[in-house]
Amino acid sequence: MAKSKIETDHGLNVRMFITGLALVVLYGLIVSLLIYVGLSMAIVIVVALAMIFSQYFFSDKIAMFSTHAREVSAQEEPRLHEIVDRLCLLANMPKPRVGIAEMDMPNAFATGRSPSHAVICATRGLMGRLSDEELEAVLAHELSHVAHRDVAIMTIASGVGMLAGLVSRMAMWGAMLSGGSRDRNGENVAALEMITWLVSIVIYIVAYLLTLALSRYRELAADRSGAILIGKPSVLASALVHITALTDTDHDGMPDAWETANGFSPTNPADALLDADGDGLSNLAESMAGTNPRDRKSVLQLTATGLTADGAAALQFLATTNHSYTVQFRDAIPIGAWHTLTNVPSLPSNWVVRLTDRFPANVTNRCYRV
């Protein structure tokens, strides 16, 4: 097959080369450390080579297993396959295997040692939240990772950290178990194990920093290549904003972006039940209503009084003198955009405004705000 139309990023290639050299040095340090503490050279080398081999050749299977993803056929997921087929034609690349993970978190990833042994996987949550155009933009980003061949480097880099972490734990437990020895030989062994623990920790930190530095640049490079491939950078930006706005790590009903912007933890579900400004509304209620959870004056003024005889939602709020209002609604499951229900003009005196809203039968949770 001819050369891929996804442009080579020379900055990324230089960074991958430097990272690769650093990983070789780190692997060498770990092997030397294990040999120094008394392990057989043959065993250490065999174990190290086996780890590198398994990480390189089975990275796709490991990633699919860890995310509970499975490979799907065109008959099972025609929408996903059609998008990948179109992107591969645009990029002039061999089609990777296509997988899907049955999880609600919106995400996608690419894995595999080369373009001919790659897998592109999307979660069910991502497919349900994005339009075809936005999904194509996200998958173009992932296909760029495959074309850049940066996935294998990241896999091996994470393997160095795992190996260093394993060595540090072994050394820590060895030092703890031998710490009670009173003879000089026991003291030397304990000191050696503590040194091993410290060095392995340093190797782990260095491997983590290398991974972090490369990861940031490779994501930017994939964004650029993916946007060029589809010719619609604004669509990719829209998809990324959409994903960020809807991601809910702790499943508390409040999007991560909203929690972070308002000073809450995206990993603490208990935040949803708290009332940060003491206005009688939980943080979750304010998130759904679009009000400020840190401002007591930003209170949801609209109250639902039940259903009318014909099944419509009955609503009311207190309109104050010389103020006009817009009443909006949005569906909470799934979360949608705010839409205008009605506009209330300025009134000469305080007035209780009563409204009704007849929503579709398939809508089970609709929110309102003024």
Tab-separated table of C-alpha atoms in Angstrom:
chain	number	residue	atom	x	y	z
A	1	MET	CA	0.000	0.000	0.000
A	2	ALA	CA	1.145	3.545	-0.756
A	3	LYS	CA	2.285	5.890	1.951
A	4	SER	CA	-0.368	7.129	4.391
A	5	LYS	CA	-1.768	10.584	3.744
A	6	ILE	CA	-1.565	11.410	7.444
A	7	GLU	CA	1.414	13.714	7.676
A	8	THR	CA	4.526	12.692	9.600
A	9	ASP	CA	5.106	14.845	12.659
A	10	HIS	CA	8.873	15.318	12.914
A	11	GLY	CA	8.618	16.833	16.376
A	12	LEU	CA	6.797	13.722	17.576
A	13	ASN	CA	9.363	11.437	15.913
A	14	VAL	CA	12.230	13.215	17.691
A	15	ARG	CA	10.440	12.953	21.031
A	16	MET	CA	9.675	9.259	20.498
A	17	PHE	CA	13.336	8.593	19.631
A	18	ILE	CA	14.565	10.368	22.767
A	19	THR	CA	11.938	8.606	24.891
A	20	GLY	CA	12.933	5.254	23.374
A	21	LEU	CA	16.589	5.797	24.264
A	22	ALA	CA	15.630	6.798	27.794
A	23	LEU	CA	13.498	3.661	28.129
A	24	VAL	CA	16.436	1.485	27.059
A	25	VAL	CA	18.551	3.133	29.766
A	26	LEU	CA	15.828	2.614	32.377
A	27	TYR	CA	15.373	-1.033	31.425
A	28	GLY	CA	19.150	-1.448	31.679
A	29	LEU	CA	19.158	0.105	35.145
A	30	ILE	CA	16.396	-2.201	36.358
A	31	VAL	CA	18.162	-5.292	34.970
A	32	SER	CA	21.473	-4.196	36.520
A	33	LEU	CA	19.747	-3.543	39.833
A	34	LEU	CA	18.178	-6.997	39.916
A	35	ILE	CA	21.486	-8.657	39.039
A	36	TYR	CA	23.271	-6.578	41.693
A	37	VAL	CA	20.936	-7.750	44.449
A	38	GLY	CA	21.786	-11.366	43.639
A	39	LEU	CA	19.313	-12.604	41.030
A	40	SER	CA	20.598	-14.815	38.233
A	41	MET	CA	21.574	-12.861	35.127
A	42	ALA	CA	19.919	-15.437	32.866
A	43	ILE	CA	16.615	-15.259	34.773
A	44	VAL	CA	16.600	-11.452	34.811
A	45	ILE	CA	17.303	-11.157	31.085
A	46	VAL	CA	14.693	-13.787	30.201
A	47	VAL	CA	12.053	-12.040	32.352
A	48	ALA	CA	12.901	-8.604	30.911
A	49	LEU	CA	12.768	-9.858	27.316
A	50	ALA	CA	9.502	-11.694	28.003
A	51	MET	CA	7.931	-8.481	29.363
A	52	ILE	CA	9.065	-6.407	26.398
A	53	PHE	CA	7.881	-9.085	23.953
A	54	SER	CA	4.461	-9.421	25.576
A	55	GLN	CA	3.950	-5.664	25.816
A	56	TYR	CA	4.901	-5.115	22.187
A	57	PHE	CA	3.097	-8.048	20.564
A	58	PHE	CA	0.055	-8.339	22.826
A	59	SER	CA	-0.610	-4.683	23.676
A	60	ASP	CA	-3.879	-4.700	21.724
A	61	LYS	CA	-5.212	-7.754	23.563
A	62	ILE	CA	-4.114	-6.355	26.940
A	63	ALA	CA	-5.840	-3.010	26.283
A	64	MET	CA	-9.036	-4.672	25.053
A	65	PHE	CA	-9.122	-6.975	28.083
A	66	SER	CA	-8.509	-4.171	30.584
A	67	THR	CA	-11.416	-2.111	29.198
A	68	HIS	CA	-13.736	-5.124	28.727
A	69	ALA	CA	-13.892	-4.286	25.018
A	70	ARG	CA	-14.619	-6.728	22.214
A	71	GLU	CA	-14.035	-6.769	18.496
A	72	VAL	CA	-17.197	-6.182	16.456
A	73	SER	CA	-18.113	-6.959	12.857
A	74	ALA	CA	-19.675	-4.627	10.298
A	75	GLN	CA	-22.991	-6.434	10.785
A	76	GLU	CA	-22.917	-5.759	14.545
A	77	GLU	CA	-21.870	-2.093	14.368
A	78	PRO	CA	-22.390	-0.786	10.809
A	79	ARG	CA	-22.193	2.873	11.878
A	80	LEU	CA	-18.779	2.451	13.467
A	81	HIS	CA	-17.381	0.406	10.570
A	82	GLU	CA	-18.656	2.844	7.947
A	83	ILE	CA	-16.865	5.734	9.649
A	84	VAL	CA	-13.603	3.786	10.003
A	85	ASP	CA	-13.826	2.636	6.353
A	86	ARG	CA	-14.252	6.222	5.189
A	87	LEU	CA	-11.331	7.463	7.290
A	88	CYS	CA	-9.033	4.690	6.080
A	89	LEU	CA	-9.838	5.589	2.466
A	90	LEU	CA	-9.058	9.240	3.186
A	91	ALA	CA	-5.815	8.347	4.964
A	92	ASN	CA	-4.807	5.579	2.507
A	93	MET	CA	-4.203	3.213	5.411
A	94	PRO	CA	-5.061	-0.435	6.066
A	95	LYS	CA	-8.249	-0.776	8.058
A	96	PRO	CA	-7.626	-1.618	11.718
A	97	ARG	CA	-9.840	-3.960	13.661
A	98	VAL	CA	-12.822	-2.246	15.232
A	99	GLY	CA	-13.930	-2.746	18.825
A	100	ILE	CA	-16.476	-1.424	21.264
A	101	ALA	CA	-16.496	-1.223	25.056
A	102	GLU	CA	-19.849	-1.492	26.818
A	103	MET	CA	-19.341	1.408	29.198
A	104	ASP	CA	-21.119	4.736	29.555
A	105	MET	CA	-17.983	6.889	29.864
A	106	PRO	CA	-17.391	8.689	26.527
A	107	ASN	CA	-13.978	7.549	25.348
A	108	ALA	CA	-12.064	6.061	22.420
A	109	PHE	CA	-8.592	4.606	22.089
A	110	ALA	CA	-6.226	3.056	19.565
A	111	THR	CA	-3.777	0.285	20.362
A	112	GLY	CA	-1.486	-2.126	18.551
A	113	ARG	CA	2.151	-2.334	17.528
A	114	SER	CA	1.698	-1.176	13.904
A	115	PRO	CA	-0.982	0.030	11.449
A	116	SER	CA	-1.490	-3.542	10.224
A	117	HIS	CA	-1.955	-4.863	13.785
A	118	ALA	CA	-4.036	-2.062	15.265
A	119	VAL	CA	-7.421	-1.811	16.951
A	120	ILE	CA	-9.622	1.278	17.226
A	121	CYS	CA	-12.171	1.071	19.996
A	122	ALA	CA	-15.021	3.361	21.039
A	123	THR	CA	-17.214	3.149	24.103
A	124	ARG	CA	-20.972	2.878	23.938
A	125	GLY	CA	-21.217	6.160	25.841
A	126	LEU	CA	-19.201	7.976	23.164
A	127	MET	CA	-21.313	6.620	20.321
A	128	GLY	CA	-24.505	7.600	22.081
A	129	ARG	CA	-23.442	11.182	22.776
A	130	LEU	CA	-21.813	12.281	19.504
A	131	SER	CA	-23.204	12.853	16.042
A	132	ASP	CA	-21.721	10.911	13.106
A	133	GLU	CA	-19.603	13.920	12.153
A	134	GLU	CA	-18.233	14.344	15.679
A	135	LEU	CA	-17.602	10.603	16.051
A	136	GLU	CA	-15.699	10.645	12.764
A	137	ALA	CA	-13.514	13.478	14.086
A	138	VAL	CA	-12.687	11.569	17.285
A	139	LEU	CA	-11.863	8.379	15.362
A	140	ALA	CA	-9.680	10.399	12.953
A	141	HIS	CA	-7.724	11.477	16.028
A	142	GLU	CA	-7.309	7.836	17.078
A	143	LEU	CA	-6.343	6.749	13.547
A	144	SER	CA	-3.616	9.411	13.649
A	145	HIS	CA	-2.131	7.681	16.696
A	146	VAL	CA	-1.951	4.482	14.641
A	147	ALA	CA	-0.287	6.275	11.716
A	148	HIS	CA	2.233	7.975	14.028
A	149	ARG	CA	3.112	4.609	15.664
A	150	ASP	CA	3.224	6.257	19.083
A	151	VAL	CA	1.007	3.653	20.771
A	152	ALA	CA	3.795	1.052	21.059
A	153	ILE	CA	6.175	3.540	22.701
A	154	MET	CA	3.540	4.474	25.282
A	155	THR	CA	2.848	0.809	26.018
A	156	ILE	CA	6.530	0.019	26.601
A	157	ALA	CA	6.952	3.185	28.688
A	158	SER	CA	4.104	2.137	30.961
A	159	GLY	CA	5.725	-1.300	31.248
A	160	VAL	CA	8.918	0.243	32.647
A	161	GLY	CA	6.889	1.942	35.357
A	162	MET	CA	5.099	-1.301	36.185
A	163	LEU	CA	8.387	-3.213	36.445
A	164	ALA	CA	9.970	-0.510	38.609
A	165	GLY	CA	6.909	-0.505	40.849
A	166	LEU	CA	7.122	-4.293	41.219
A	167	VAL	CA	10.815	-4.128	42.137
A	168	SER	CA	10.167	-1.371	44.703
A	169	ARG	CA	7.458	-3.437	46.394
A	170	MET	CA	9.699	-6.512	46.505
A	171	ALA	CA	12.520	-4.460	48.007
A	172	MET	CA	10.221	-2.811	50.544
A	173	TRP	CA	8.847	-6.104	51.810
A	174	GLY	CA	12.331	-7.614	51.837
A	175	ALA	CA	13.643	-4.738	53.945
A	176	MET	CA	10.710	-5.023	56.346
A	177	LEU	CA	11.155	-8.776	56.785
A	178	SER	CA	14.927	-8.567	57.250
A	179	GLY	CA	14.874	-5.451	59.426
A	180	GLY	CA	14.891	-7.457	62.629
A	181	SER	CA	18.231	-9.152	61.962
A	182	ARG	CA	20.979	-8.028	64.395
A	183	ASP	CA	24.120	-9.352	62.671
A	184	ARG	CA	26.159	-7.235	60.232
A	185	ASN	CA	25.210	-9.414	57.276
A	186	GLY	CA	21.541	-8.805	57.993
A	187	GLU	CA	22.176	-5.055	58.243
A	188	ASN	CA	23.952	-5.077	54.868
A	189	VAL	CA	21.069	-6.952	53.246
A	190	ALA	CA	18.509	-4.543	54.680
A	191	ALA	CA	20.545	-1.529	53.530
A	192	LEU	CA	20.895	-3.020	50.043
A	193	GLU	CA	17.159	-3.616	49.830
A	194	MET	CA	16.425	-0.054	50.927
A	195	ILE	CA	18.785	1.289	48.238
A	196	THR	CA	17.057	-0.945	45.703
A	197	TRP	CA	13.705	0.425	46.800
A	198	LEU	CA	14.844	4.055	46.480
A	199	VAL	CA	16.432	3.528	43.051
A	200	SER	CA	13.364	1.717	41.709
A	201	ILE	CA	11.150	4.564	42.967
A	202	VAL	CA	13.342	7.065	41.090
A	203	ILE	CA	13.104	4.929	37.937
A	204	TYR	CA	9.320	4.789	38.305
A	205	ILE	CA	9.104	8.591	38.619
A	206	VAL	CA	11.369	9.138	35.603
A	207	ALA	CA	9.323	6.679	33.518
A	208	TYR	CA	6.125	8.454	34.569
A	209	LEU	CA	7.515	11.866	33.615
A	210	LEU	CA	8.687	10.541	30.238
A	211	THR	CA	5.226	9.115	29.590
A	212	LEU	CA	3.563	12.361	30.665
A	213	ALA	CA	5.774	14.534	28.451
A	214	LEU	CA	5.300	12.346	25.374
A	215	SER	CA	1.580	11.861	25.998
A	216	ARG	CA	0.830	15.591	25.906
A	217	TYR	CA	2.646	16.149	22.605
A	218	ARG	CA	1.289	13.010	20.941
A	219	GLU	CA	-2.271	14.093	21.727
A	220	LEU	CA	-1.655	17.513	20.184
A	221	ALA	CA	-0.090	15.860	17.122
A	222	ALA	CA	-3.071	13.517	16.749
A	223	ASP	CA	-5.486	16.463	17.081
A	224	ARG	CA	-3.664	18.290	14.291
A	225	SER	CA	-3.456	15.282	11.966
A	226	GLY	CA	-7.058	14.246	12.616
A	227	ALA	CA	-8.351	17.753	11.907
A	228	ILE	CA	-6.349	17.929	8.655
A	229	LEU	CA	-7.554	14.482	7.590
A	230	ILE	CA	-11.266	15.317	7.810
A	231	GLY	CA	-10.774	18.970	6.880
A	232	LYS	CA	-13.042	20.141	9.703
A	233	PRO	CA	-11.046	21.216	12.761
A	234	SER	CA	-14.106	22.908	14.277
A	235	VAL	CA	-15.949	19.563	14.364
A	236	LEU	CA	-13.116	17.925	16.329
A	237	ALA	CA	-13.095	20.860	18.748
A	238	SER	CA	-16.873	20.569	19.143
A	239	ALA	CA	-16.605	16.832	19.821
A	240	LEU	CA	-13.898	17.304	22.468
A	241	VAL	CA	-15.889	20.044	24.194
A	242	HIS	CA	-18.988	17.867	24.052
A	243	ILE	CA	-17.154	14.904	25.585
A	244	THR	CA	-15.609	17.045	28.328
A	245	ALA	CA	-18.931	18.686	29.152
A	246	LEU	CA	-20.722	15.342	29.572
A	247	THR	CA	-18.036	13.229	31.251
A	248	ASP	CA	-19.128	12.230	34.763
A	249	THR	CA	-16.320	10.246	36.408
A	250	ASP	CA	-18.019	9.668	39.765
A	251	HIS	CA	-21.511	9.096	38.269
A	252	ASP	CA	-23.131	11.639	40.579
A	253	GLY	CA	-25.130	13.356	37.824
A	254	MET	CA	-22.846	16.417	37.717
A	255	PRO	CA	-20.452	16.691	34.708
A	256	ASP	CA	-16.736	16.793	35.571
A	257	ALA	CA	-16.255	20.152	33.823
A	258	TRP	CA	-19.068	21.729	35.864
A	259	GLU	CA	-17.714	20.275	39.130
A	260	THR	CA	-14.186	21.508	38.433
A	261	ALA	CA	-15.388	24.988	37.434
A	262	ASN	CA	-17.367	25.295	40.673
A	263	GLY	CA	-14.699	23.936	43.007
A	264	PHE	CA	-16.035	20.401	43.535
A	265	SER	CA	-14.206	17.099	43.109
A	266	PRO	CA	-15.061	15.104	39.940
A	267	THR	CA	-14.199	11.913	41.849
A	268	ASN	CA	-16.317	12.487	44.980
A	269	PRO	CA	-19.989	11.523	44.464
A	270	ALA	CA	-20.904	12.904	47.908
A	271	ASP	CA	-20.609	16.451	46.490
A	272	ALA	CA	-23.954	16.000	44.746
A	273	LEU	CA	-25.870	15.847	48.057
A	274	LEU	CA	-24.220	18.894	49.630
A	275	ASP	CA	-25.609	22.450	49.580
A	276	ALA	CA	-22.524	24.635	49.084
A	277	ASP	CA	-24.265	28.026	49.396
A	278	GLY	CA	-26.970	27.043	51.892
A	279	ASP	CA	-29.866	28.120	49.686
A	280	GLY	CA	-31.826	24.901	50.217
A	281	LEU	CA	-30.847	23.358	46.879
A	282	SER	CA	-28.332	20.529	46.560
A	283	ASN	CA	-25.338	20.939	44.255
A	284	LEU	CA	-26.900	18.354	41.930
A	285	ALA	CA	-30.135	20.367	41.717
A	286	GLU	CA	-28.197	23.535	40.893
A	287	SER	CA	-26.159	21.670	38.277
A	288	MET	CA	-29.322	20.497	36.531
A	289	ALA	CA	-30.967	23.915	36.874
A	290	GLY	CA	-27.965	25.873	35.599
A	291	THR	CA	-27.758	28.102	38.687
A	292	ASN	CA	-24.636	29.101	40.634
A	293	PRO	CA	-23.984	26.641	43.524
A	294	ARG	CA	-21.754	29.197	45.274
A	295	ASP	CA	-24.247	32.089	45.245
A	296	ARG	CA	-27.233	32.113	47.625
A	297	LYS	CA	-28.993	34.665	45.402
A	298	SER	CA	-28.808	32.332	42.393
A	299	VAL	CA	-31.819	30.287	43.449
A	300	LEU	CA	-34.077	28.182	41.301
A	301	GLN	CA	-37.299	30.188	41.432
A	302	LEU	CA	-39.333	27.751	39.372
A	303	THR	CA	-41.307	25.058	41.232
A	304	ALA	CA	-43.203	22.085	39.829
A	305	THR	CA	-46.651	21.718	41.371
A	306	GLY	CA	-47.494	18.367	39.783
A	307	LEU	CA	-49.348	17.234	36.682
A	308	THR	CA	-52.540	18.604	35.193
A	309	ALA	CA	-55.528	16.373	34.443
A	310	ASP	CA	-54.328	15.836	30.887
A	311	GLY	CA	-50.784	14.875	31.979
A	312	ALA	CA	-48.911	18.158	31.401
A	313	ALA	CA	-46.326	19.458	33.906
A	314	ALA	CA	-47.686	22.294	36.073
A	315	LEU	CA	-45.130	24.993	36.945
A	316	GLN	CA	-45.134	28.303	38.761
A	317	PHE	CA	-42.724	31.034	39.872
A	318	LEU	CA	-42.892	34.501	41.417
A	319	ALA	CA	-42.267	37.256	38.873
A	320	THR	CA	-41.137	40.511	40.476
A	321	THR	CA	-42.034	44.026	39.343
A	322	ASN	CA	-40.559	45.360	36.083
A	323	HIS	CA	-38.598	42.207	35.228
A	324	SER	CA	-39.004	40.063	32.129
A	325	TYR	CA	-38.223	36.334	32.230
A	326	THR	CA	-37.408	33.428	29.955
A	327	VAL	CA	-38.499	29.963	31.086
A	328	GLN	CA	-36.301	27.176	29.702
A	329	PHE	CA	-36.281	23.389	29.830
A	330	ARG	CA	-33.964	20.518	29.062
A	331	ASP	CA	-34.227	16.763	29.195
A	332	ALA	CA	-32.003	15.212	31.857
A	333	ILE	CA	-31.952	11.615	30.581
A	334	PRO	CA	-30.076	11.886	28.312
A	335	ILE	CA	-28.784	15.379	29.093
A	336	GLY	CA	-29.761	17.807	26.363
A	337	ALA	CA	-29.398	21.519	25.616
A	338	TRP	CA	-31.568	24.210	27.190
A	339	HIS	CA	-34.599	25.239	25.072
A	340	THR	CA	-37.010	28.141	25.549
A	341	LEU	CA	-40.459	27.152	26.775
A	342	THR	CA	-41.894	30.672	26.910
A	343	ASN	CA	-41.028	34.335	27.497
A	344	VAL	CA	-42.758	36.290	30.273
A	345	PRO	CA	-42.888	40.073	29.675
A	346	SER	CA	-42.305	42.708	32.348
A	347	LEU	CA	-45.249	43.070	34.737
A	348	PRO	CA	-46.250	46.195	36.707
A	349	SER	CA	-46.402	44.296	40.016
A	350	ASN	CA	-45.337	41.021	41.623
A	351	TRP	CA	-47.235	38.162	40.079
A	352	VAL	CA	-47.318	34.375	40.420
A	353	VAL	CA	-46.849	33.032	36.902
A	354	ARG	CA	-48.359	29.618	36.247
A	355	LEU	CA	-47.343	27.536	33.227
A	356	THR	CA	-47.946	24.079	31.813
A	357	ASP	CA	-45.683	21.967	29.606
A	358	ARG	CA	-46.775	18.875	27.752
A	359	PHE	CA	-43.640	16.776	27.061
A	360	PRO	CA	-43.250	13.618	24.920
A	361	ALA	CA	-44.081	10.243	26.448
A	362	ASN	CA	-40.492	9.028	26.036
A	363	VAL	CA	-39.130	11.844	28.248
A	364	THR	CA	-38.845	10.690	31.866
A	365	ASN	CA	-36.914	13.534	33.458
A	366	ARG	CA	-37.250	17.154	32.315
A	367	CYS	CA	-35.684	20.119	34.153
A	368	TYR	CA	-36.810	23.723	34.096
A	369	ARG	CA	-35.201	27.048	34.959
A	370	VAL	CA	-36.040	30.763	34.835
